[in-house]
PDB file of C-alpha atoms and ligand atoms in Angstrom:
ATOM      1  CA  MET Q   1      10.956  18.183 -26.777  1.00  0.00           C
ATOM      2  CA  LYS Q   2       8.348  15.607 -25.938  1.00  0.00           C
ATOM      3  CA  SER Q   3       9.319  13.549 -22.900  1.00  0.00           C
ATOM      4  CA  GLN Q   4       9.182   9.742 -22.963  1.00  0.00           C
ATOM      5  CA  GLY Q   5       5.886   7.989 -22.381  1.00  0.00           C
ATOM      6  CA  PRO Q   6       2.368   9.228 -22.988  1.00  0.00           C
ATOM      7  CA  GLN Q   7       1.424  12.704 -21.792  1.00  0.00           C
ATOM      8  CA  GLU Q   8      -1.726  13.029 -19.759  1.00  0.00           C
ATOM      9  CA  GLY Q   9      -3.480  14.919 -22.537  1.00  0.00           C
ATOM     10  CA  ASP Q  10      -2.826  11.955 -24.887  1.00  0.00           C
ATOM     11  CA  ILE Q  11      -4.630   9.480 -22.660  1.00  0.00           C
ATOM     12  CA  VAL Q  12      -7.912   8.235 -24.006  1.00  0.00           C
ATOM     13  CA  MET Q  13     -10.250   7.902 -21.053  1.00  0.00           C
ATOM     14  CA  PRO Q  14     -12.755   5.060 -21.246  1.00  0.00           C
ATOM     15  CA  ARG Q  15     -16.338   5.890 -20.312  1.00  0.00           C
ATOM     16  CA  GLU Q  16     -15.826   3.924 -17.062  1.00  0.00           C
ATOM     17  CA  ALA Q  17     -13.321   6.437 -15.636  1.00  0.00           C
ATOM     18  CA  GLU Q  18     -12.495  10.118 -15.348  1.00  0.00           C
ATOM     19  CA  ILE Q  19      -9.821  12.356 -13.912  1.00  0.00           C
ATOM     20  CA  VAL Q  20     -11.422  14.517 -11.227  1.00  0.00           C
ATOM     21  CA  VAL Q  21     -10.346  16.919  -8.513  1.00  0.00           C
ATOM     22  CA  GLY Q  22     -10.383  15.169  -5.153  1.00  0.00           C
ATOM     23  CA  ASN Q  23      -9.670  16.233  -1.584  1.00  0.00           C
ATOM     24  CA  GLY Q  24      -7.340  19.211  -1.167  1.00  0.00           C
ATOM     25  CA  GLY Q  25      -7.603  19.960  -4.886  1.00  0.00           C
ATOM     26  CA  LEU Q  26      -5.473  16.885  -5.634  1.00  0.00           C
ATOM     27  CA  ARG Q  27      -6.260  14.977  -8.812  1.00  0.00           C
ATOM     28  CA  LYS Q  28      -7.460  11.413  -8.844  1.00  0.00           C
ATOM     29  CA  VAL Q  29      -8.780   8.866 -11.318  1.00  0.00           C
ATOM     30  CA  HIS Q  30     -12.295   7.784 -10.404  1.00  0.00           C
ATOM     31  CA  VAL Q  31     -13.308   4.392 -11.809  1.00  0.00           C
ATOM     32  CA  HIS Q  32     -16.933   3.257 -12.072  1.00  0.00           C
ATOM     33  CA  ALA Q  33     -16.857  -0.065 -13.908  1.00  0.00           C
ATOM     34  CA  ALA Q  34     -19.400  -2.893 -13.882  1.00  0.00           C
ATOM     35  CA  GLU Q  35     -17.344  -4.947 -11.434  1.00  0.00           C
ATOM     36  CA  ALA Q  36     -16.158  -2.200  -9.093  1.00  0.00           C
ATOM     37  CA  GLU Q  37     -15.794   1.453  -8.230  1.00  0.00           C
ATOM     38  CA  GLY Q  38     -12.443   2.809  -7.161  1.00  0.00           C
ATOM     39  CA  GLU Q  39     -10.156   5.778  -6.818  1.00  0.00           C
ATOM     40  CA  ILE Q  40      -6.463   6.419  -7.172  1.00  0.00           C
ATOM     41  CA  TYR Q  41      -4.744   9.758  -6.497  1.00  0.00           C
ATOM     42  CA  LEU Q  42      -1.847  10.851  -8.665  1.00  0.00           C
ATOM     43  CA  LEU Q  43      -0.097  11.933  -5.445  1.00  0.00           C
ATOM     44  CA  GLY Q  44       1.786   8.804  -4.463  1.00  0.00           C
ATOM     45  CA  ALA Q  45      -0.214   6.671  -6.969  1.00  0.00           C
ATOM     46  CA  HIS Q  46      -2.324   6.186  -3.897  1.00  0.00           C
ATOM     47  CA  VAL Q  47      -5.406   3.928  -4.065  1.00  0.00           C
ATOM     48  CA  THR Q  48      -8.011   5.342  -1.652  1.00  0.00           C
ATOM     49  CA  SER Q  49     -11.080   3.257  -2.450  1.00  0.00           C
ATOM     50  CA  TRP Q  50     -12.136  -0.082  -3.923  1.00  0.00           C
ATOM     51  CA  LYS Q  51     -15.764  -1.152  -3.779  1.00  0.00           C
ATOM     52  CA  PRO Q  52     -16.549  -4.391  -5.597  1.00  0.00           C
ATOM     53  CA  ALA Q  53     -20.080  -4.150  -7.076  1.00  0.00           C
ATOM     54  CA  GLY Q  54     -22.773  -4.379  -4.424  1.00  0.00           C
ATOM     55  CA  ARG Q  55     -20.239  -4.473  -1.566  1.00  0.00           C
ATOM     56  CA  GLN Q  56     -18.753  -2.020   0.910  1.00  0.00           C
ATOM     57  CA  ASP Q  57     -15.392  -0.396   0.496  1.00  0.00           C
ATOM     58  CA  ALA Q  58     -12.583  -2.731   1.542  1.00  0.00           C
ATOM     59  CA  ILE Q  59     -10.136   0.158   1.865  1.00  0.00           C
ATOM     60  CA  TRP Q  60      -9.964   2.438   4.915  1.00  0.00           C
ATOM     61  CA  LEU Q  61      -9.252   6.146   4.728  1.00  0.00           C
ATOM     62  CA  SER Q  62      -8.770   8.514   7.671  1.00  0.00           C
ATOM     63  CA  GLU Q  63     -11.009  11.529   8.072  1.00  0.00           C
ATOM     64  CA  LYS Q  64      -7.969  13.377   9.406  1.00  0.00           C
ATOM     65  CA  SER Q  65      -5.651  12.704   6.482  1.00  0.00           C
ATOM     66  CA  TRP Q  66      -3.498  15.467   5.061  1.00  0.00           C
ATOM     67  CA  TRP Q  67      -4.469  16.277   1.493  1.00  0.00           C
ATOM     68  CA  GLU Q  68      -1.407  18.191   0.474  1.00  0.00           C
ATOM     69  CA  ASP Q  69       1.292  17.801  -2.093  1.00  0.00           C
ATOM     70  CA  GLY Q  70       4.401  16.560  -0.286  1.00  0.00           C
ATOM     71  CA  LYS Q  71       2.486  14.994   2.624  1.00  0.00           C
ATOM     72  CA  PRO Q  72       1.369  11.366   2.815  1.00  0.00           C
ATOM     73  CA  ILE Q  73      -2.303  10.402   2.564  1.00  0.00           C
ATOM     74  CA  ARG Q  74      -3.417   8.530   5.705  1.00  0.00           C
ATOM     75  CA  GLY Q  75      -5.200   5.327   4.773  1.00  0.00           C
ATOM     76  CA  GLY Q  76      -5.638   3.780   1.350  1.00  0.00           C
ATOM     77  CA  VAL Q  77      -2.559   2.093  -0.063  1.00  0.00           C
ATOM     78  CA  PRO Q  78       0.613   4.131   0.385  1.00  0.00           C
ATOM     79  CA  ILE Q  79       3.523   2.846  -1.703  1.00  0.00           C
ATOM     80  CA  CYS Q  80       6.652   2.667   0.429  1.00  0.00           C
ATOM     81  CA  PHE Q  81       9.898   2.779  -1.581  1.00  0.00           C
ATOM     82  CA  PRO Q  82      12.934   2.644  -1.517  1.00  0.00           C
ATOM     83  CA  TRP Q  83      12.987   2.240   2.252  1.00  0.00           C
ATOM     84  CA  PHE Q  84      10.431   1.189   4.826  1.00  0.00           C
ATOM     85  CA  GLY Q  85       9.978   3.156   8.072  1.00  0.00           C
ATOM     86  CA  PRO Q  86      12.809   5.558   8.870  1.00  0.00           C
ATOM     87  CA  LYS Q  87      15.841   5.575   6.555  1.00  0.00           C
ATOM     88  CA  LYS Q  88      18.578   3.826   8.510  1.00  0.00           C
ATOM     89  CA  ASP Q  89      21.455   6.181   7.723  1.00  0.00           C
ATOM     90  CA  ALA Q  90      19.343   9.385   7.569  1.00  0.00           C
ATOM     91  CA  PRO Q  91      16.676   9.741  10.269  1.00  0.00           C
ATOM     92  CA  ASP Q  92      15.535  13.064   8.759  1.00  0.00           C
ATOM     93  CA  ALA Q  93      14.614  11.454   5.455  1.00  0.00           C
ATOM     94  CA  PRO Q  94      10.868  10.970   4.879  1.00  0.00           C
ATOM     95  CA  ALA Q  95       9.449   7.856   6.559  1.00  0.00           C
ATOM     96  CA  HIS Q  96       8.639   5.024   4.111  1.00  0.00           C
ATOM     97  CA  GLY Q  97      10.593   6.682   1.284  1.00  0.00           C
ATOM     98  CA  PHE Q  98       9.718   9.498  -1.061  1.00  0.00           C
ATOM     99  CA  VAL Q  99       7.458   8.066  -3.751  1.00  0.00           C
ATOM    100  CA  ARG Q 100       4.300   8.424  -1.645  1.00  0.00           C
ATOM    101  CA  LEU Q 101       5.011  12.173  -1.507  1.00  0.00           C
ATOM    102  CA  LYS Q 102       5.377  12.756  -5.262  1.00  0.00           C
ATOM    103  CA  GLU Q 103       2.826  13.219  -7.983  1.00  0.00           C
ATOM    104  CA  TRP Q 104       3.089  10.270 -10.386  1.00  0.00           C
ATOM    105  CA  GLN Q 105       2.506  10.390 -14.104  1.00  0.00           C
ATOM    106  CA  LEU Q 106      -0.679   8.866 -15.423  1.00  0.00           C
ATOM    107  CA  GLU Q 107       0.199   6.565 -18.317  1.00  0.00           C
ATOM    108  CA  ALA Q 108      -2.965   4.688 -19.236  1.00  0.00           C
ATOM    109  CA  VAL Q 109      -6.541   3.949 -18.187  1.00  0.00           C
ATOM    110  CA  GLU Q 110      -7.825   0.812 -19.897  1.00  0.00           C
ATOM    111  CA  PRO Q 111     -11.159  -0.985 -19.637  1.00  0.00           C
ATOM    112  CA  GLN Q 112     -11.263  -4.779 -19.788  1.00  0.00           C
ATOM    113  CA  ASP Q 113     -14.259  -7.070 -19.195  1.00  0.00           C
ATOM    114  CA  GLY Q 114     -16.018  -4.988 -16.572  1.00  0.00           C
ATOM    115  CA  ALA Q 115     -12.818  -3.855 -14.847  1.00  0.00           C
ATOM    116  CA  VAL Q 116     -10.469  -0.899 -15.401  1.00  0.00           C
ATOM    117  CA  THR Q 117      -6.683  -0.888 -15.160  1.00  0.00           C
ATOM    118  CA  VAL Q 118      -4.907   2.360 -14.294  1.00  0.00           C
ATOM    119  CA  THR Q 119      -1.160   2.610 -14.921  1.00  0.00           C
ATOM    120  CA  LEU Q 120       1.063   5.264 -13.356  1.00  0.00           C
ATOM    121  CA  SER Q 121       4.807   5.742 -13.289  1.00  0.00           C
ATOM    122  CA  THR Q 122       7.499   7.738 -11.568  1.00  0.00           C
ATOM    123  CA  LYS Q 123      11.246   7.850 -11.905  1.00  0.00           C
ATOM    124  CA  SER Q 124      14.412   9.143 -10.300  1.00  0.00           C
ATOM    125  CA  ASP Q 125      15.193  12.851 -10.618  1.00  0.00           C
ATOM    126  CA  ALA Q 126      17.402  15.446  -8.931  1.00  0.00           C
ATOM    127  CA  THR Q 127      15.163  15.503  -5.833  1.00  0.00           C
ATOM    128  CA  THR Q 128      15.088  11.726  -5.332  1.00  0.00           C
ATOM    129  CA  LYS Q 129      18.863  11.687  -5.761  1.00  0.00           C
ATOM    130  CA  ASN Q 130      19.211  13.986  -2.746  1.00  0.00           C
ATOM    131  CA  TRP Q 131      18.009  11.020  -0.696  1.00  0.00           C
ATOM    132  CA  TRP Q 132      19.024   8.006  -2.762  1.00  0.00           C
ATOM    133  CA  ALA Q 133      21.523   7.918  -5.600  1.00  0.00           C
ATOM    134  CA  ALA Q 134      19.987   5.144  -7.715  1.00  0.00           C
ATOM    135  CA  ASP Q 135      18.487   5.513 -11.191  1.00  0.00           C
ATOM    136  CA  PHE Q 136      15.104   3.859 -11.200  1.00  0.00           C
ATOM    137  CA  GLU Q 137      11.658   3.848 -12.697  1.00  0.00           C
ATOM    138  CA  LEU Q 138       8.506   2.493 -11.052  1.00  0.00           C
ATOM    139  CA  ARG Q 139       5.437   1.397 -12.959  1.00  0.00           C
ATOM    140  CA  TYR Q 140       2.287   0.628 -10.994  1.00  0.00           C
ATOM    141  CA  ARG Q 141      -0.714  -1.121 -12.514  1.00  0.00           C
ATOM    142  CA  VAL Q 142      -3.912  -1.237 -10.532  1.00  0.00           C
ATOM    143  CA  THR Q 143      -6.944  -3.172 -11.734  1.00  0.00           C
ATOM    144  CA  PHE Q 144     -10.230  -2.204 -10.148  1.00  0.00           C
ATOM    145  CA  GLY Q 145     -12.502  -5.176 -10.769  1.00  0.00           C
ATOM    146  CA  SER Q 146     -14.107  -7.979  -8.793  1.00  0.00           C
ATOM    147  CA  LYS Q 147     -10.539  -8.267  -7.483  1.00  0.00           C
ATOM    148  CA  LEU Q 148      -8.225  -5.392  -6.678  1.00  0.00           C
ATOM    149  CA  VAL Q 149      -4.880  -6.175  -8.294  1.00  0.00           C
ATOM    150  CA  MET Q 150      -1.945  -3.900  -7.465  1.00  0.00           C
ATOM    151  CA  SER Q 151       1.322  -4.602  -9.199  1.00  0.00           C
ATOM    152  CA  LEU Q 152       4.472  -2.586  -8.544  1.00  0.00           C
ATOM    153  CA  GLU Q 153       7.316  -2.918 -11.017  1.00  0.00           C
ATOM    154  CA  VAL Q 154      10.722  -1.601  -9.967  1.00  0.00           C
ATOM    155  CA  MET Q 155      13.135  -1.026 -12.850  1.00  0.00           C
ATOM    156  CA  ASN Q 156      16.807  -0.350 -12.371  1.00  0.00           C
ATOM    157  CA  THR Q 157      17.623   2.125 -15.140  1.00  0.00           C
ATOM    158  CA  GLY Q 158      21.207   2.603 -13.967  1.00  0.00           C
ATOM    159  CA  ASN Q 159      24.465   0.773 -14.509  1.00  0.00           C
ATOM    160  CA  SER Q 160      24.918  -0.894 -11.143  1.00  0.00           C
ATOM    161  CA  SER Q 161      22.638  -2.999  -8.977  1.00  0.00           C
ATOM    162  CA  PHE Q 162      20.695  -1.534  -6.062  1.00  0.00           C
ATOM    163  CA  GLY Q 163      18.940  -2.836  -2.972  1.00  0.00           C
ATOM    164  CA  ALA Q 164      15.582  -1.405  -1.891  1.00  0.00           C
ATOM    165  CA  GLU Q 165      12.654  -2.035   0.412  1.00  0.00           C
ATOM    166  CA  GLU Q 166       9.081  -1.892  -0.909  1.00  0.00           C
ATOM    167  CA  ALA Q 167       5.599  -2.141   0.561  1.00  0.00           C
ATOM    168  CA  LEU Q 168       1.997  -1.840  -0.558  1.00  0.00           C
ATOM    169  CA  HIS Q 169       0.933  -0.520   2.831  1.00  0.00           C
ATOM    170  CA  THR Q 170      -2.735  -1.488   2.532  1.00  0.00           C
ATOM    171  CA  TYR Q 171      -5.191  -0.110   5.123  1.00  0.00           C
ATOM    172  CA  PHE Q 172      -8.284  -2.327   5.290  1.00  0.00           C
ATOM    173  CA  ALA Q 173     -11.637  -1.258   6.709  1.00  0.00           C
ATOM    174  CA  VAL Q 174     -12.912  -3.535   9.495  1.00  0.00           C
ATOM    175  CA  GLY Q 175     -15.999  -3.412  11.721  1.00  0.00           C
ATOM    176  CA  ASP Q 176     -14.062  -3.579  14.995  1.00  0.00           C
ATOM    177  CA  VAL Q 177     -10.392  -4.495  14.985  1.00  0.00           C
ATOM    178  CA  ARG Q 178     -10.770  -6.091  18.444  1.00  0.00           C
ATOM    179  CA  GLN Q 179     -13.080  -8.714  16.968  1.00  0.00           C
ATOM    180  CA  ILE Q 180     -11.272  -9.698  13.768  1.00  0.00           C
ATOM    181  CA  HIS Q 181      -8.707 -12.417  13.342  1.00  0.00           C
ATOM    182  CA  ILE Q 182      -6.075 -12.771  10.678  1.00  0.00           C
ATOM    183  CA  ALA Q 183      -5.491 -16.280   9.351  1.00  0.00           C
ATOM    184  CA  GLY Q 184      -2.534 -17.515   7.333  1.00  0.00           C
ATOM    185  CA  LEU Q 185       0.338 -16.370   9.535  1.00  0.00           C
ATOM    186  CA  GLU Q 186       0.165 -19.231  12.048  1.00  0.00           C
ATOM    187  CA  ASP Q 187       3.646 -20.422  13.150  1.00  0.00           C
ATOM    188  CA  ALA Q 188       5.426 -17.641  11.222  1.00  0.00           C
ATOM    189  CA  HIS Q 189       8.252 -15.781  12.915  1.00  0.00           C
ATOM    190  CA  TYR Q 190       7.902 -12.036  13.221  1.00  0.00           C
ATOM    191  CA  ILE Q 191       9.824  -8.995  14.347  1.00  0.00           C
ATOM    192  CA  ASP Q 192       7.868  -7.180  17.024  1.00  0.00           C
ATOM    193  CA  LYS Q 193       8.472  -3.452  16.513  1.00  0.00           C
ATOM    194  CA  THR Q 194       6.560  -2.684  19.725  1.00  0.00           C
ATOM    195  CA  ASP Q 195       8.965  -4.829  21.780  1.00  0.00           C
ATOM    196  CA  ASP Q 196      12.495  -3.817  20.868  1.00  0.00           C
ATOM    197  CA  ARG Q 197      12.311  -5.648  17.532  1.00  0.00           C
ATOM    198  CA  LYS Q 198      12.463  -9.041  19.256  1.00  0.00           C
ATOM    199  CA  GLU Q 199      11.863 -12.028  17.011  1.00  0.00           C
ATOM    200  CA  LYS Q 200       8.828 -14.052  18.109  1.00  0.00           C
ATOM    201  CA  LYS Q 201       6.717 -16.921  16.814  1.00  0.00           C
ATOM    202  CA  GLN Q 202       3.030 -16.511  15.959  1.00  0.00           C
ATOM    203  CA  GLU Q 203       0.923 -18.932  17.973  1.00  0.00           C
ATOM    204  CA  GLY Q 204      -2.445 -19.501  16.254  1.00  0.00           C
ATOM    205  CA  LYS Q 205      -4.277 -16.807  14.333  1.00  0.00           C
ATOM    206  CA  VAL Q 206      -3.483 -13.127  14.851  1.00  0.00           C
ATOM    207  CA  SER Q 207      -5.794 -11.142  17.134  1.00  0.00           C
ATOM    208  CA  ILE Q 208      -5.321  -7.439  17.747  1.00  0.00           C
ATOM    209  CA  THR Q 209      -5.398  -6.737  21.488  1.00  0.00           C
ATOM    210  CA  ALA Q 210      -2.862  -3.902  21.827  1.00  0.00           C
ATOM    211  CA  GLU Q 211      -0.654  -1.735  19.618  1.00  0.00           C
ATOM    212  CA  THR Q 212       0.539  -4.110  16.905  1.00  0.00           C
ATOM    213  CA  ASP Q 213       3.481  -3.462  14.601  1.00  0.00           C
ATOM    214  CA  ARG Q 214       4.949  -6.688  13.250  1.00  0.00           C
ATOM    215  CA  VAL Q 215       6.954  -7.801  10.258  1.00  0.00           C
ATOM    216  CA  TYR Q 216       6.093 -11.438   9.536  1.00  0.00           C
ATOM    217  CA  LEU Q 217       9.094 -13.096   7.913  1.00  0.00           C
ATOM    218  CA  LYS Q 218       9.111 -15.649   5.074  1.00  0.00           C
ATOM    219  CA  THR Q 219       5.404 -15.248   4.438  1.00  0.00           C
ATOM    220  CA  SER Q 220       4.508 -15.511   0.746  1.00  0.00           C
ATOM    221  CA  GLN Q 221       1.213 -17.245   1.444  1.00  0.00           C
ATOM    222  CA  ALA Q 222      -2.293 -15.765   1.293  1.00  0.00           C
ATOM    223  CA  VAL Q 223      -3.636 -14.070   4.416  1.00  0.00           C
ATOM    224  CA  GLU Q 224      -7.295 -13.606   5.355  1.00  0.00           C
ATOM    225  CA  ILE Q 225      -8.910 -10.985   7.557  1.00  0.00           C
ATOM    226  CA  VAL Q 226     -12.059 -12.501   9.033  1.00  0.00           C
ATOM    227  CA  ASP Q 227     -14.457  -9.794  10.200  1.00  0.00           C
ATOM    228  CA  PRO Q 228     -17.547 -10.975  12.098  1.00  0.00           C
ATOM    229  CA  VAL Q 229     -18.940  -7.432  12.466  1.00  0.00           C
ATOM    230  CA  LEU Q 230     -18.942  -6.554   8.759  1.00  0.00           C
ATOM    231  CA  ARG Q 231     -19.571 -10.268   8.022  1.00  0.00           C
ATOM    232  CA  ARG Q 232     -16.797 -10.231   5.510  1.00  0.00           C
ATOM    233  CA  ARG Q 233     -13.597 -12.027   4.687  1.00  0.00           C
ATOM    234  CA  ILE Q 234     -10.813 -10.126   2.910  1.00  0.00           C
ATOM    235  CA  ARG Q 235      -8.214 -12.320   1.212  1.00  0.00           C
ATOM    236  CA  VAL Q 236      -4.784 -10.978   0.283  1.00  0.00           C
ATOM    237  CA  ARG Q 237      -2.775 -13.081  -2.148  1.00  0.00           C
ATOM    238  CA  LYS Q 238       0.731 -12.063  -3.144  1.00  0.00           C
ATOM    239  CA  GLU Q 239       3.367 -12.607  -5.777  1.00  0.00           C
ATOM    240  CA  ASN Q 240       7.053 -11.904  -5.163  1.00  0.00           C
ATOM    241  CA  SER Q 241       6.444 -10.656  -1.626  1.00  0.00           C
ATOM    242  CA  ARG Q 242       8.133 -12.607   1.152  1.00  0.00           C
ATOM    243  CA  GLU Q 243       7.073 -10.538   4.152  1.00  0.00           C
ATOM    244  CA  THR Q 244       3.785  -9.308   5.594  1.00  0.00           C
ATOM    245  CA  VAL Q 245       3.430  -6.347   7.943  1.00  0.00           C
ATOM    246  CA  VAL Q 246       0.476  -6.158  10.327  1.00  0.00           C
ATOM    247  CA  TRP Q 247      -0.122  -2.763  11.938  1.00  0.00           C
ATOM    248  CA  ASN Q 248      -2.702  -1.176  14.207  1.00  0.00           C
ATOM    249  CA  PRO Q 249      -1.703   1.877  16.260  1.00  0.00           C
ATOM    250  CA  TRP Q 250      -4.226   1.268  19.084  1.00  0.00           C
ATOM    251  CA  ILE Q 251      -5.051   4.093  21.539  1.00  0.00           C
ATOM    252  CA  ALA Q 252      -1.985   6.127  22.498  1.00  0.00           C
ATOM    253  CA  LYS Q 253      -0.314   6.143  19.098  1.00  0.00           C
ATOM    254  CA  SER Q 254      -3.567   7.171  17.388  1.00  0.00           C
ATOM    255  CA  LYS Q 255      -3.781  10.164  19.705  1.00  0.00           C
ATOM    256  CA  ALA Q 256      -0.187  11.075  18.976  1.00  0.00           C
ATOM    257  CA  MET Q 257      -0.638  11.156  15.180  1.00  0.00           C
ATOM    258  CA  PRO Q 258      -2.051  14.491  13.952  1.00  0.00           C
ATOM    259  CA  ASP Q 259      -3.389  12.948  10.745  1.00  0.00           C
ATOM    260  CA  PHE Q 260      -5.218  10.069  12.441  1.00  0.00           C
ATOM    261  CA  GLY Q 261      -8.496  10.407  14.398  1.00  0.00           C
ATOM    262  CA  ASP Q 262      -8.245   9.496  18.100  1.00  0.00           C
ATOM    263  CA  ASP Q 263     -10.836   6.741  17.809  1.00  0.00           C
ATOM    264  CA  GLU Q 264     -10.241   5.631  14.241  1.00  0.00           C
ATOM    265  CA  TRP Q 265      -7.962   2.718  15.197  1.00  0.00           C
ATOM    266  CA  THR Q 266     -10.992   0.490  15.853  1.00  0.00           C
ATOM    267  CA  GLY Q 267     -12.029   0.591  12.181  1.00  0.00           C
ATOM    268  CA  MET Q 268      -8.793  -0.328  10.415  1.00  0.00           C
ATOM    269  CA  VAL Q 269      -5.963  -2.798  10.145  1.00  0.00           C
ATOM    270  CA  CYS Q 270      -2.968  -2.714   7.833  1.00  0.00           C
ATOM    271  CA  VAL Q 271      -1.920  -5.970   6.204  1.00  0.00           C
ATOM    272  CA  GLU Q 272       0.974  -5.023   3.979  1.00  0.00           C
ATOM    273  CA  THR Q 273       2.415  -6.863   1.000  1.00  0.00           C
ATOM    274  CA  CYS Q 274       6.125  -6.185   1.200  1.00  0.00           C
ATOM    275  CA  ASN Q 275       9.798  -6.987   0.948  1.00  0.00           C
ATOM    276  CA  VAL Q 276      11.399  -5.149   3.830  1.00  0.00           C
ATOM    277  CA  VAL Q 277      13.580  -5.892   6.861  1.00  0.00           C
ATOM    278  CA  THR Q 278      15.125  -9.272   5.991  1.00  0.00           C
ATOM    279  CA  ASN Q 279      14.095  -9.504   2.378  1.00  0.00           C
ATOM    280  CA  SER Q 280      14.757  -6.233   0.641  1.00  0.00           C
ATOM    281  CA  ILE Q 281      14.968  -6.625  -3.121  1.00  0.00           C
ATOM    282  CA  GLU Q 282      18.172  -6.535  -5.137  1.00  0.00           C
ATOM    283  CA  VAL Q 283      17.687  -5.329  -8.695  1.00  0.00           C
ATOM    284  CA  ALA Q 284      20.579  -5.693 -11.151  1.00  0.00           C
ATOM    285  CA  ALA Q 285      21.363  -2.949 -13.675  1.00  0.00           C
ATOM    286  CA  GLN Q 286      18.706  -2.737 -16.387  1.00  0.00           C
ATOM    287  CA  GLN Q 287      16.592  -5.443 -14.663  1.00  0.00           C
ATOM    288  CA  LYS Q 288      13.095  -5.392 -13.123  1.00  0.00           C
ATOM    289  CA  HIS Q 289      11.323  -6.747 -10.080  1.00  0.00           C
ATOM    290  CA  ARG Q 290       7.563  -6.987  -9.817  1.00  0.00           C
ATOM    291  CA  MET Q 291       5.533  -7.450  -6.618  1.00  0.00           C
ATOM    292  CA  THR Q 292       1.772  -7.970  -6.728  1.00  0.00           C
ATOM    293  CA  ALA Q 293      -1.088  -8.008  -4.228  1.00  0.00           C
ATOM    294  CA  VAL Q 294      -4.462  -9.468  -5.208  1.00  0.00           C
ATOM    295  CA  ILE Q 295      -7.363  -8.597  -2.892  1.00  0.00           C
ATOM    296  CA  GLU Q 296     -10.773 -10.287  -2.846  1.00  0.00           C
ATOM    297  CA  THR Q 297     -13.706 -10.061  -0.469  1.00  0.00           C
ATOM    298  CA  GLU Q 298     -16.385 -12.585   0.387  1.00  0.00           C
ATOM    299  CA  SER Q 299     -19.459 -12.470   2.615  1.00  0.00           C
ATOM    300  CA  LEU Q 300     -19.334 -14.597   5.752  1.00  0.00           C
TER     301      LEU Q 300
HETATM  302  C1  BG6 B   1       3.739   0.644   9.469  1.00  0.00           C
HETATM  303  C2  BG6 B   1       4.992   0.605  10.264  1.00  0.00           C
HETATM  304  O1  BG6 B   1       3.874  -0.090   8.314  1.00  0.00           O
HETATM  305  O2  BG6 B   1       3.438   2.011   9.135  1.00  0.00           O
HETATM  306  C3  BG6 B   1       4.770   1.423  11.527  1.00  0.00           C
HETATM  307  O3  BG6 B   1       5.346  -0.731  10.560  1.00  0.00           O
HETATM  308  C4  BG6 B   1       4.370   2.844  11.164  1.00  0.00           C
HETATM  309  O4  BG6 B   1       5.961   1.402  12.309  1.00  0.00           O
HETATM  310  C5  BG6 B   1       3.159   2.795  10.261  1.00  0.00           C
HETATM  311  O5  BG6 B   1       4.070   3.552  12.351  1.00  0.00           O
HETATM  312  C6  BG6 B   1       2.659   4.158   9.791  1.00  0.00           C
HETATM  313  O6  BG6 B   1       3.680   4.881   9.206  1.00  0.00           O
HETATM  314  P1  BG6 B   1       3.462   6.368   8.743  1.00  0.00           P
HETATM  315  O7  BG6 B   1       4.823   6.889   8.352  1.00  0.00           O
HETATM  316  O8  BG6 B   1       2.527   6.349   7.568  1.00  0.00           O
HETATM  317  O9  BG6 B   1       2.875   7.103   9.919  1.00  0.00           O
END
């Protein structure tokens, strides 16, 4: 019996994209459109590159990443769902949920005006139900163009409502994290995960001067990473995301992570579009929720 949705063999690939074997033998869609080049792995529906035409990659990827089915890719844009960080009632459950560890189904690759949109999906099955009982389906549309648009749709395919956390855990490439600042979060309150989860208030722009692991609350507004070394501004706009995580592991934590180079922390910062700690989503039976991040870069 044919399962629902298009099968990979049915997908008509435009001339601006192909399915290729990437690191670790894992498959990815490589896009080379007029407005941008980009890559997305089927494992985790994980974007690993976005280069707007004539510009450098905005996305950071670790040289020490695992490239293995069932292990998360380090860098790029992991999708965290249905929980963020450790699962509260099950510390042995995979950090940031299970969808970044699964191969997603490729549904469509569509060209449009110099850009390409790749759509992937995944849904609940016996394995996901070992961790989380809900019936769900996720559909993720990523447009690689002069903007990178990532839109995650969460569908409740069951008969009762569920609550979930979600994050587009975007790793951005920066020249030197010690010299950037992040604008747009001034005066926001945040939970400081490096200081016993105390709630604090952001004074001025964000500078990274130590390990940083913060959940900025009630922040739907655009955020900008201003990078004087790469002479670039990265703007992150969001829809239906009310929190923003900022993360840099700094020195000791980088050394402690086997899939992260000891010195790589200087070249990255995560600015994550999410609904987590205080604003997890509630999706009623047979309803949907869609969260979107729109990324643009500009020369300084
Ligand atoms: C961040 C979290 O979003 O992701 C951090 O706030 C966490 O606490 C980091 O360390 C990386 O997580 P992981 O599971 O990919 O190593």
